[in-house]
Structures are given as C-alpha cells and as structure tokens.
mmCIF file of C-alpha atoms in Angstrom:
data_model
loop_
_atom_site.group_PDB
_atom_site.id
_atom_site.type_symbol
_atom_site.label_atom_id
_atom_site.label_comp_id
_atom_site.label_asym_id
_atom_site.label_seq_id
_atom_site.Cartn_x
_atom_site.Cartn_y
_atom_site.Cartn_z
ATOM 1 C CA MET H 244 110.207 74.610 103.437
ATOM 2 C CA SER H 245 109.847 77.060 106.342
ATOM 3 C CA THR H 246 106.754 79.176 107.010
ATOM 4 C CA ILE H 247 108.594 82.285 105.790
ATOM 5 C CA ASP H 248 109.680 80.535 102.586
ATOM 6 C CA ARG H 249 106.108 79.432 101.949
ATOM 7 C CA GLY H 250 104.882 83.004 102.474
ATOM 8 C CA ARG H 251 107.330 84.325 99.912
ATOM 9 C CA SER H 252 106.522 81.570 97.439
ATOM 10 C CA ASN H 253 102.824 82.269 97.866
ATOM 11 C CA GLU H 254 103.426 85.950 97.155
ATOM 12 C CA LEU H 255 105.043 84.968 93.856
ATOM 13 C CA GLY H 256 102.288 82.500 93.023
ATOM 14 C CA ASP H 257 99.521 84.899 94.000
ATOM 15 C CA PHE H 258 101.029 87.573 91.776
ATOM 16 C CA LEU H 259 101.300 85.221 88.803
ATOM 17 C CA LYS H 260 97.715 84.023 89.279
ATOM 18 C CA ALA H 261 96.421 87.594 89.557
ATOM 19 C CA ARG H 262 98.222 88.691 86.385
ATOM 20 C CA ARG H 263 97.129 85.528 84.582
ATOM 21 C CA ALA H 264 93.503 86.240 85.491
ATOM 22 C CA ALA H 265 93.785 89.864 84.357
ATOM 23 C CA ILE H 266 94.857 89.210 80.761
ATOM 24 C CA THR H 267 92.448 87.954 78.120
ATOM 25 C CA PRO H 268 93.429 85.435 75.436
ATOM 26 C CA ASP H 269 92.881 88.085 72.747
ATOM 27 C CA ARG H 270 95.245 90.504 74.446
ATOM 28 C CA ALA H 271 97.796 87.732 74.860
ATOM 29 C CA GLY H 272 97.693 87.071 71.122
ATOM 30 C CA LEU H 273 96.159 83.600 71.288
ATOM 31 C CA VAL H 274 94.107 82.275 68.395
ATOM 32 C CA PRO H 275 90.378 82.468 69.283
ATOM 33 C CA THR H 276 88.588 79.178 69.876
ATOM 34 C CA PHE H 277 84.900 78.385 70.017
ATOM 35 C CA HIS H 278 85.186 76.209 73.115
ATOM 36 C CA PRO H 279 83.612 77.709 76.255
ATOM 37 C CA ARG H 280 86.156 79.015 78.783
ATOM 38 C CA ARG H 281 85.847 78.358 82.491
ATOM 39 C CA VAL H 282 88.049 81.359 83.356
ATOM 40 C CA ALA H 283 88.178 84.855 81.879
ATOM 41 C CA GLY H 284 91.949 85.038 81.931
ATOM 42 C CA LEU H 285 94.644 82.686 80.733
ATOM 43 C CA ARG H 286 95.036 79.082 81.766
ATOM 44 C CA ARG H 287 98.342 77.860 83.145
ATOM 45 C CA GLU H 288 99.024 75.844 80.022
ATOM 46 C CA GLU H 289 98.453 78.935 77.875
ATOM 47 C CA VAL H 290 100.961 80.978 79.870
ATOM 48 C CA ALA H 291 103.435 78.116 79.595
ATOM 49 C CA GLN H 292 102.867 77.918 75.838
ATOM 50 C CA LEU H 293 103.411 81.666 75.397
ATOM 51 C CA ALA H 294 106.538 81.555 77.573
ATOM 52 C CA SER H 295 107.919 78.461 75.793
ATOM 53 C CA ILE H 296 108.193 76.445 79.003
ATOM 54 C CA SER H 297 106.445 73.285 80.111
ATOM 55 C CA THR H 298 103.090 73.472 81.839
ATOM 56 C CA GLU H 299 104.482 71.371 84.683
ATOM 57 C CA TYR H 300 107.358 73.807 85.222
ATOM 58 C CA TYR H 301 105.070 76.847 85.243
ATOM 59 C CA THR H 302 102.594 75.102 87.557
ATOM 60 C CA ARG H 303 105.332 74.258 90.039
ATOM 61 C CA LEU H 304 106.581 77.854 89.912
ATOM 62 C CA GLU H 305 103.102 79.243 90.524
ATOM 63 C CA GLN H 306 102.555 76.800 93.383
ATOM 64 C CA GLY H 307 105.851 77.711 95.018
ATOM 65 C CA ARG H 308 107.406 74.285 94.499
ATOM 66 C CA LEU H 309 110.523 75.579 92.716
ATOM 67 C CA PRO H 310 113.522 77.187 94.443
ATOM 68 C CA GLY H 311 113.737 79.829 91.730
ATOM 69 C CA ALA H 312 113.630 80.568 88.035
ATOM 70 C CA SER H 313 116.294 81.865 85.670
ATOM 71 C CA PRO H 314 116.192 85.490 84.466
ATOM 72 C CA SER H 315 115.472 84.325 80.925
ATOM 73 C CA THR H 316 112.497 82.274 82.122
ATOM 74 C CA LEU H 317 111.163 85.200 84.145
ATOM 75 C CA ASP H 318 111.556 87.453 81.109
ATOM 76 C CA SER H 319 109.576 84.970 79.021
ATOM 77 C CA ILE H 320 106.804 84.803 81.608
ATOM 78 C CA ALA H 321 106.726 88.613 81.853
ATOM 79 C CA ARG H 322 106.287 88.869 78.094
ATOM 80 C CA ALA H 323 103.606 86.190 78.091
ATOM 81 C CA LEU H 324 101.636 88.039 80.767
ATOM 82 C CA ARG H 325 102.247 91.437 79.092
ATOM 83 C CA LEU H 326 103.788 92.839 82.284
ATOM 84 C CA ASP H 327 104.940 96.443 82.275
ATOM 85 C CA ALA H 328 108.322 97.569 83.629
ATOM 86 C CA ASP H 329 107.119 97.950 87.232
ATOM 87 C CA GLU H 330 105.351 94.586 87.206
ATOM 88 C CA THR H 331 108.393 92.870 85.667
ATOM 89 C CA GLY H 332 110.658 94.338 88.333
ATOM 90 C CA TYR H 333 108.226 93.174 91.000
ATOM 91 C CA LEU H 334 108.199 89.667 89.504
ATOM 92 C CA PHE H 335 112.001 89.501 89.665
ATOM 93 C CA GLN H 336 112.023 90.761 93.257
ATOM 94 C CA LEU H 337 109.500 88.146 94.355
ATOM 95 C CA ALA H 338 111.377 85.376 92.550
ATOM 96 C CA ASP H 339 114.635 86.452 94.181
ATOM 97 C CA LYS H 340 113.075 86.529 97.660
ATOM 98 C CA ALA H 341 111.448 83.134 97.157
ATOM 99 C CA ALA H 342 114.842 81.622 96.343
ATOM 100 C CA SER H 343 116.820 83.359 99.092
ATOM 101 C CA GLN H 344 117.307 82.471 102.717
ATOM 102 C CA PRO H 345 114.716 83.803 105.182
ATOM 103 C CA ARG H 346 115.480 87.186 106.673
ATOM 104 C CA ARG H 347 114.653 88.380 110.131
ATOM 105 C CA ARG H 348 111.085 89.581 110.276
ATOM 106 C CA ARG H 349 111.720 92.257 112.898
ATOM 107 C CA ARG H 350 113.346 95.408 111.615
ATOM 108 C CA PRO H 351 114.519 98.409 113.624
ATOM 109 C CA THR H 352 112.288 101.441 114.033
ATOM 110 C CA GLN H 353 113.028 103.987 111.347
ATOM 111 C CA ARG H 354 114.304 107.383 112.436
ATOM 112 C CA VAL H 355 115.339 110.457 110.490
ATOM 113 C CA ARG H 356 118.684 112.182 110.809
ATOM 114 C CA PRO H 357 118.598 115.623 112.495
ATOM 115 C CA GLN H 358 119.943 117.157 109.271
ATOM 116 C CA THR H 359 116.986 115.690 107.368
ATOM 117 C CA GLN H 360 114.492 117.171 109.823
ATOM 118 C CA LEU H 361 116.253 120.534 109.470
ATOM 119 C CA LEU H 362 115.842 120.279 105.693
ATOM 120 C CA LEU H 363 112.115 119.660 106.113
ATOM 121 C CA ASP H 364 111.727 122.596 108.492
ATOM 122 C CA ASP H 365 113.543 124.911 106.071
ATOM 123 C CA LEU H 366 111.006 124.116 103.335
ATOM 124 C CA THR H 367 108.529 126.687 104.613
ATOM 125 C CA SER H 368 106.510 127.118 101.388
ATOM 126 C CA THR H 369 106.427 123.468 100.310
ATOM 127 C CA PRO H 370 104.676 120.552 102.032
ATOM 128 C CA ALA H 371 107.283 117.854 102.585
ATOM 129 C CA MET H 372 107.574 114.655 104.557
ATOM 130 C CA ILE H 373 109.796 111.636 104.957
ATOM 131 C CA LEU H 374 108.132 108.345 104.072
ATOM 132 C CA GLY H 375 109.457 105.127 105.520
ATOM 133 C CA ARG H 376 108.545 101.544 104.811
ATOM 134 C CA HIS H 377 105.010 100.906 103.559
ATOM 135 C CA MET H 378 104.225 104.661 103.281
ATOM 136 C CA SER H 379 104.671 105.343 106.986
ATOM 137 C CA VAL H 380 105.164 109.036 107.766
ATOM 138 C CA ILE H 381 108.230 109.339 109.976
ATOM 139 C CA ALA H 382 108.924 113.090 109.667
ATOM 140 C CA TRP H 383 107.120 116.128 108.243
ATOM 141 C CA ASN H 384 107.179 119.903 108.122
ATOM 142 C CA ARG H 385 104.566 122.397 109.302
ATOM 143 C CA LEU H 386 102.971 122.803 105.863
ATOM 144 C CA ALA H 387 102.619 119.027 105.344
ATOM 145 C CA ALA H 388 100.754 118.845 108.648
ATOM 146 C CA ALA H 389 98.537 121.752 107.582
ATOM 147 C CA LEU H 390 97.779 120.048 104.263
ATOM 148 C CA TYR H 391 97.119 116.542 105.608
ATOM 149 C CA THR H 392 96.668 116.355 109.373
ATOM 150 C CA ASP H 393 98.488 116.894 112.637
ATOM 151 C CA PHE H 394 100.705 113.825 112.395
ATOM 152 C CA GLY H 395 102.150 114.531 115.827
ATOM 153 C CA ALA H 396 98.734 114.027 117.426
ATOM 154 C CA LEU H 397 98.497 110.496 116.021
ATOM 155 C CA PRO H 398 100.037 107.367 117.542
ATOM 156 C CA PRO H 399 103.103 106.333 115.489
ATOM 157 C CA ALA H 400 101.342 103.203 114.186
ATOM 158 C CA GLU H 401 98.605 105.388 112.646
ATOM 159 C CA ARG H 402 100.997 107.744 110.814
ATOM 160 C CA ASN H 403 100.715 105.913 107.542
ATOM 161 C CA LEU H 404 99.380 107.362 104.285
ATOM 162 C CA LEU H 405 97.957 104.032 103.128
ATOM 163 C CA ARG H 406 96.152 103.431 106.409
ATOM 164 C CA MET H 407 94.869 107.009 106.555
ATOM 165 C CA ALA H 408 93.587 106.876 102.967
ATOM 166 C CA PHE H 409 91.201 104.080 103.945
ATOM 167 C CA LEU H 410 90.455 104.595 107.632
ATOM 168 C CA ASP H 411 90.609 108.365 108.241
ATOM 169 C CA PRO H 412 87.427 110.118 107.011
ATOM 170 C CA LYS H 413 89.201 113.499 106.860
ATOM 171 C CA ILE H 414 91.875 112.122 104.538
ATOM 172 C CA ARG H 415 89.251 110.379 102.394
ATOM 173 C CA SER H 416 87.481 113.697 101.875
ATOM 174 C CA LEU H 417 90.786 115.511 101.282
ATOM 175 C CA TYR H 418 91.412 113.690 97.982
ATOM 176 C CA ALA H 419 89.326 115.023 95.103
ATOM 177 C CA ASP H 420 89.592 111.589 93.465
ATOM 178 C CA TRP H 421 89.795 109.306 96.466
ATOM 179 C CA GLU H 422 89.655 106.026 94.564
ATOM 180 C CA SER H 423 92.602 106.877 92.301
ATOM 181 C CA ALA H 424 94.661 108.114 95.261
ATOM 182 C CA ALA H 425 93.841 105.085 97.394
ATOM 183 C CA ARG H 426 94.520 102.576 94.614
ATOM 184 C CA ALA H 427 97.847 104.281 93.927
ATOM 185 C CA CYS H 428 98.790 103.892 97.591
ATOM 186 C CA VAL H 429 97.927 100.193 97.435
ATOM 187 C CA SER H 430 100.049 99.743 94.301
ATOM 188 C CA PHE H 431 103.002 101.566 95.874
ATOM 189 C CA VAL H 432 102.920 99.474 99.044
ATOM 190 C CA ARG H 433 102.389 96.252 97.068
ATOM 191 C CA MET H 434 105.575 97.052 95.125
ATOM 192 C CA ASP H 435 107.405 97.912 98.348
ATOM 193 C CA ALA H 436 106.216 94.644 99.897
ATOM 194 C CA ALA H 437 108.331 92.616 97.472
ATOM 195 C CA ASN H 438 111.384 93.499 99.584
ATOM 196 C CA ALA H 439 109.965 91.835 102.698
ATOM 197 C CA PRO H 440 106.552 90.240 102.108
ATOM 198 C CA THR H 441 106.474 88.548 105.530
ATOM 199 C CA ALA H 442 107.618 91.532 107.614
ATOM 200 C CA SER H 443 105.517 91.783 110.775
ATOM 201 C CA ASP H 444 104.760 95.504 110.350
ATOM 202 C CA LEU H 445 103.492 94.929 106.810
ATOM 203 C CA GLN H 446 101.392 91.943 107.849
ATOM 204 C CA ALA H 447 99.822 93.957 110.670
ATOM 205 C CA LEU H 448 98.975 96.829 108.318
ATOM 206 C CA VAL H 449 97.539 94.617 105.584
ATOM 207 C CA GLY H 450 95.650 92.529 108.112
ATOM 208 C CA GLU H 451 93.981 95.536 109.723
ATOM 209 C CA LEU H 452 93.010 97.121 106.410
ATOM 210 C CA SER H 453 91.765 93.824 104.979
ATOM 211 C CA VAL H 454 89.430 93.348 107.931
ATOM 212 C CA ARG H 455 88.175 96.924 108.023
ATOM 213 C CA ASP H 456 87.840 97.872 104.336
ATOM 214 C CA GLU H 457 86.399 95.805 101.497
ATOM 215 C CA ASP H 458 87.923 98.016 98.783
ATOM 216 C CA PHE H 459 91.402 97.552 100.196
ATOM 217 C CA ARG H 460 90.916 93.804 100.468
ATOM 218 C CA ARG H 461 89.893 93.572 96.801
ATOM 219 C CA TRP H 462 92.586 95.925 95.470
ATOM 220 C CA TRP H 463 95.353 94.278 97.488
ATOM 221 C CA ALA H 464 94.343 90.896 96.082
ATOM 222 C CA SER H 465 94.578 92.238 92.519
ATOM 223 C CA HIS H 466 98.394 92.539 92.870
ATOM 224 C CA ASP H 467 98.615 95.812 90.919
ATOM 225 C CA VAL H 468 102.067 97.342 91.463
ATOM 226 C CA ALA H 469 103.777 100.652 90.699
ATOM 227 C CA HIS H 470 106.877 102.601 91.694
ATOM 228 C CA LYS H 471 106.261 105.845 93.529
ATOM 229 C CA THR H 472 108.241 108.539 91.748
ATOM 230 C CA TYR H 473 106.139 111.537 90.664
ATOM 231 C CA GLY H 474 102.644 112.608 89.714
ATOM 232 C CA THR H 475 99.835 115.075 90.393
ATOM 233 C CA LYS H 476 97.205 115.060 93.128
ATOM 234 C CA GLN H 477 94.073 117.132 93.522
ATOM 235 C CA TYR H 478 92.942 118.108 97.002
ATOM 236 C CA ARG H 479 89.756 119.618 98.417
ATOM 237 C CA HIS H 480 91.179 121.248 101.502
ATOM 238 C CA PRO H 481 88.785 122.535 104.205
ATOM 239 C CA ILE H 482 90.957 125.644 104.742
ATOM 240 C CA ALA H 483 92.701 126.376 101.431
ATOM 241 C CA GLY H 484 90.052 125.128 99.019
ATOM 242 C CA ASP H 485 90.828 123.232 95.812
ATOM 243 C CA ILE H 486 94.560 122.645 95.299
ATOM 244 C CA THR H 487 96.364 120.763 92.530
ATOM 245 C CA LEU H 488 99.902 119.796 93.507
ATOM 246 C CA ASP H 489 102.726 118.036 91.708
ATOM 247 C CA TRP H 490 104.476 115.479 93.891
ATOM 248 C CA GLN H 491 107.797 113.751 93.584
ATOM 249 C CA ILE H 492 109.539 111.233 95.789
ATOM 250 C CA LEU H 493 113.321 111.084 96.145
ATOM 251 C CA THR H 494 115.122 108.204 97.859
ATOM 252 C CA LEU H 495 117.453 109.372 100.610
ATOM 253 C CA PRO H 496 121.086 108.352 100.023
ATOM 254 C CA HIS H 497 121.743 107.149 103.568
ATOM 255 C CA ASP H 498 118.693 104.853 103.775
ATOM 256 C CA PRO H 499 116.982 103.336 100.705
ATOM 257 C CA ASP H 500 113.908 102.671 102.861
ATOM 258 C CA GLN H 501 113.397 106.404 103.428
ATOM 259 C CA SER H 502 112.114 108.853 100.804
ATOM 260 C CA LEU H 503 111.562 112.585 100.690
ATOM 261 C CA MET H 504 108.130 113.504 99.335
ATOM 262 C CA VAL H 505 107.650 117.124 98.248
ATOM 263 C CA LEU H 506 104.526 118.749 96.839
ATOM 264 C CA THR H 507 104.754 121.860 94.667
ATOM 265 C CA ALA H 508 102.608 124.116 92.500
ATOM 266 C CA PRO H 509 103.641 126.306 89.539
ATOM 267 C CA PRO H 510 104.520 129.864 90.613
ATOM 268 C CA SER H 511 101.617 132.348 90.528
ATOM 269 C CA SER H 512 99.081 129.561 89.904
ATOM 270 C CA PRO H 513 95.880 129.437 91.989
ATOM 271 C CA SER H 514 97.256 126.362 93.764
ATOM 272 C CA HIS H 515 100.484 128.213 94.563
ATOM 273 C CA GLU H 516 98.479 131.046 96.075
ATOM 274 C CA ALA H 517 96.402 128.509 98.023
ATOM 275 C CA LEU H 518 99.606 127.017 99.431
ATOM 276 C CA ARG H 519 100.784 130.473 100.484
ATOM 277 C CA PHE H 520 97.458 131.052 102.223
ATOM 278 C CA LEU H 521 97.723 127.683 103.954
ATOM 279 C CA ALA H 522 101.281 128.455 105.089
ATOM 280 C CA SER H 523 100.136 131.764 106.567
ATOM 281 C CA TRP H 524 97.238 130.040 108.274
ATOM 282 C CA ALA H 525 99.554 127.379 109.724
ATOM 283 C CA ASP H 526 101.818 130.090 111.175
ATOM 284 C CA MET H 527 98.957 131.734 113.063
ATOM 285 C CA PRO H 528 98.404 131.015 116.748
ATOM 286 C CA GLU H 529 95.757 128.320 117.005
ATOM 287 C CA ALA H 530 93.296 130.669 118.749
ATOM 288 C CA ALA H 531 93.493 133.090 115.802
ATOM 289 C CA ARG H 532 92.831 130.561 113.049
ATOM 290 C CA THR H 533 89.585 130.527 111.105
ATOM 291 C CA THR H 534 88.147 127.965 108.712
ATOM 292 C CA ASP H 535 87.421 130.508 105.975
ATOM 293 C CA THR H 536 88.715 129.449 102.552
ATOM 294 C CA PRO H 537 90.520 131.961 100.313
ATOM 295 C CA GLN H 538 88.356 133.934 97.881
#
C-alpha cells in the first residue's frame, strides 16, 4: 500500500474511531451492563454487533486493511454510529477515496473567470466572495473587504477564512460568537477534505494550524463534518457596529471547487442599515474615513 493510500485509509479509520468515541452505549441503544467500561464510547465489537458485521471485518476496515466496503455495509455502520446525513456522506467519500487509485497531490492554482469577478463587483450593497478549496478566498468585492479585511494586502497563502479565524486577531474579534464560527469553519473544511485528504495545500494548512492553535488541533481531531450551504452570522464590526447577516454559499457551475458566498440582511433592518453605512464608508477616500460607528 502506498503512502497516499495509507493516508486515505487512516482518514477513514480516524473518522470511524472519532465517531465511535463520541457515541455512548445508551444513545446507541445497547442494553446497559454493570461491568466497568474502559472507554466512554463504543467498542469495536459493539459497532460490529450493531452493524451486523463481524468484529474482524470492522477492525480491518477501521485499521485501513480493507480495499473498500459495500454501500450496504457503510449504511449499516452509519446507522450503528448514528451518523447524520453530512457525516454519512463524508463516510462514503472517505471509503471511496480509500479504495480508489492515488491522485496527483499537486493541483493547479484556482482562478476566477473575469465574468465572475464582474458579478462580484456589481454586488455593491452585498458582501460577496468566491471561496476555493479549503475556504481559501480567491476573489471578493469591495464590501466583503470592508466587512472582513483587505484581502488584497495579504499574501495569497493567508487569504483563507479558516486560517484567519484562528490566527488573525482582528477576525477573531469580528465574530460575536468566535467559537461557533471557528468550529463551523473546521467542520466545513473537514468535509471538503474528503475529496483529497492528502493534498499538499490541505496538509500545509492543517499542519500550520495544528502547531499554532490548540483549539484547532482538538477540533480537527474530533472529525466533526458539515456541508456549507447557508446560515446566520453575528459580527461586531469596528466601523459598522453589531451586524447580523444571513449567508448562503452557491457552487459555481464551471468549477465545483469554487463557491459564491453572499451575505445579506433583511431590508430596513438595523443590519441592513449598517451594511449601507459600511458601503458608504468603503467608498470614501481612505484619508476621509473615520472609525466612528453608526448611531
């Protein structure tokens, strides 16, 4: 088995072990026993029992010593571990990658089409950006820069929402609920990582964050996953004050690894007015800008 194959198999095994540790016997529907337990979660034999497979088979799957598992077996394991829809999809992706041939680890630099940049620039009252692999920011409009940061002043490798959530103090303070926002970013990238768990850009990002932030290291190891589609974020902006924005992410038709992220507020709401103020502030010459928040 090649190094890349082992990496993919370990991703599958690590995910199964993390989910197994996260579910209690009571939640799994097992009959309580009075014997002391050495682990809080499920044992391998208990997962195998719930999934109606042999303990040896499940052990080999978790250890990466099987070329793959059938969809019906994966479904049974997902039910045994009480996986939700996102986690089940992630399980299938990891199992598929573990059984497939290794792919090239180097991938071309992502670029946006000129028409896509024009679309962003035309969204003058809505923060919008194009996210690439692993939450990298590869294009943005003026209002997105005013809301977050001047992306253009950052080296390309640092234009990443996950990285900024942990390593940029200004972005940390921007989120009203930093922990929820940061954990969501980790879950999104962990889901995205199933497509190429050994990609060099992903390994570099995870490696840097693991060394520099204990919270990231712990949350990444928990293997929580989620699709990024829509939600609400609360910001404490140094210029515009408190803003609550709805966000949604739309996959671009020409490149499934690129997504349009837009942030909106209901018309006439305080957050909508704060966005209008921020847009006006962003349009001012830099020498004329002040840091006064709207009253």
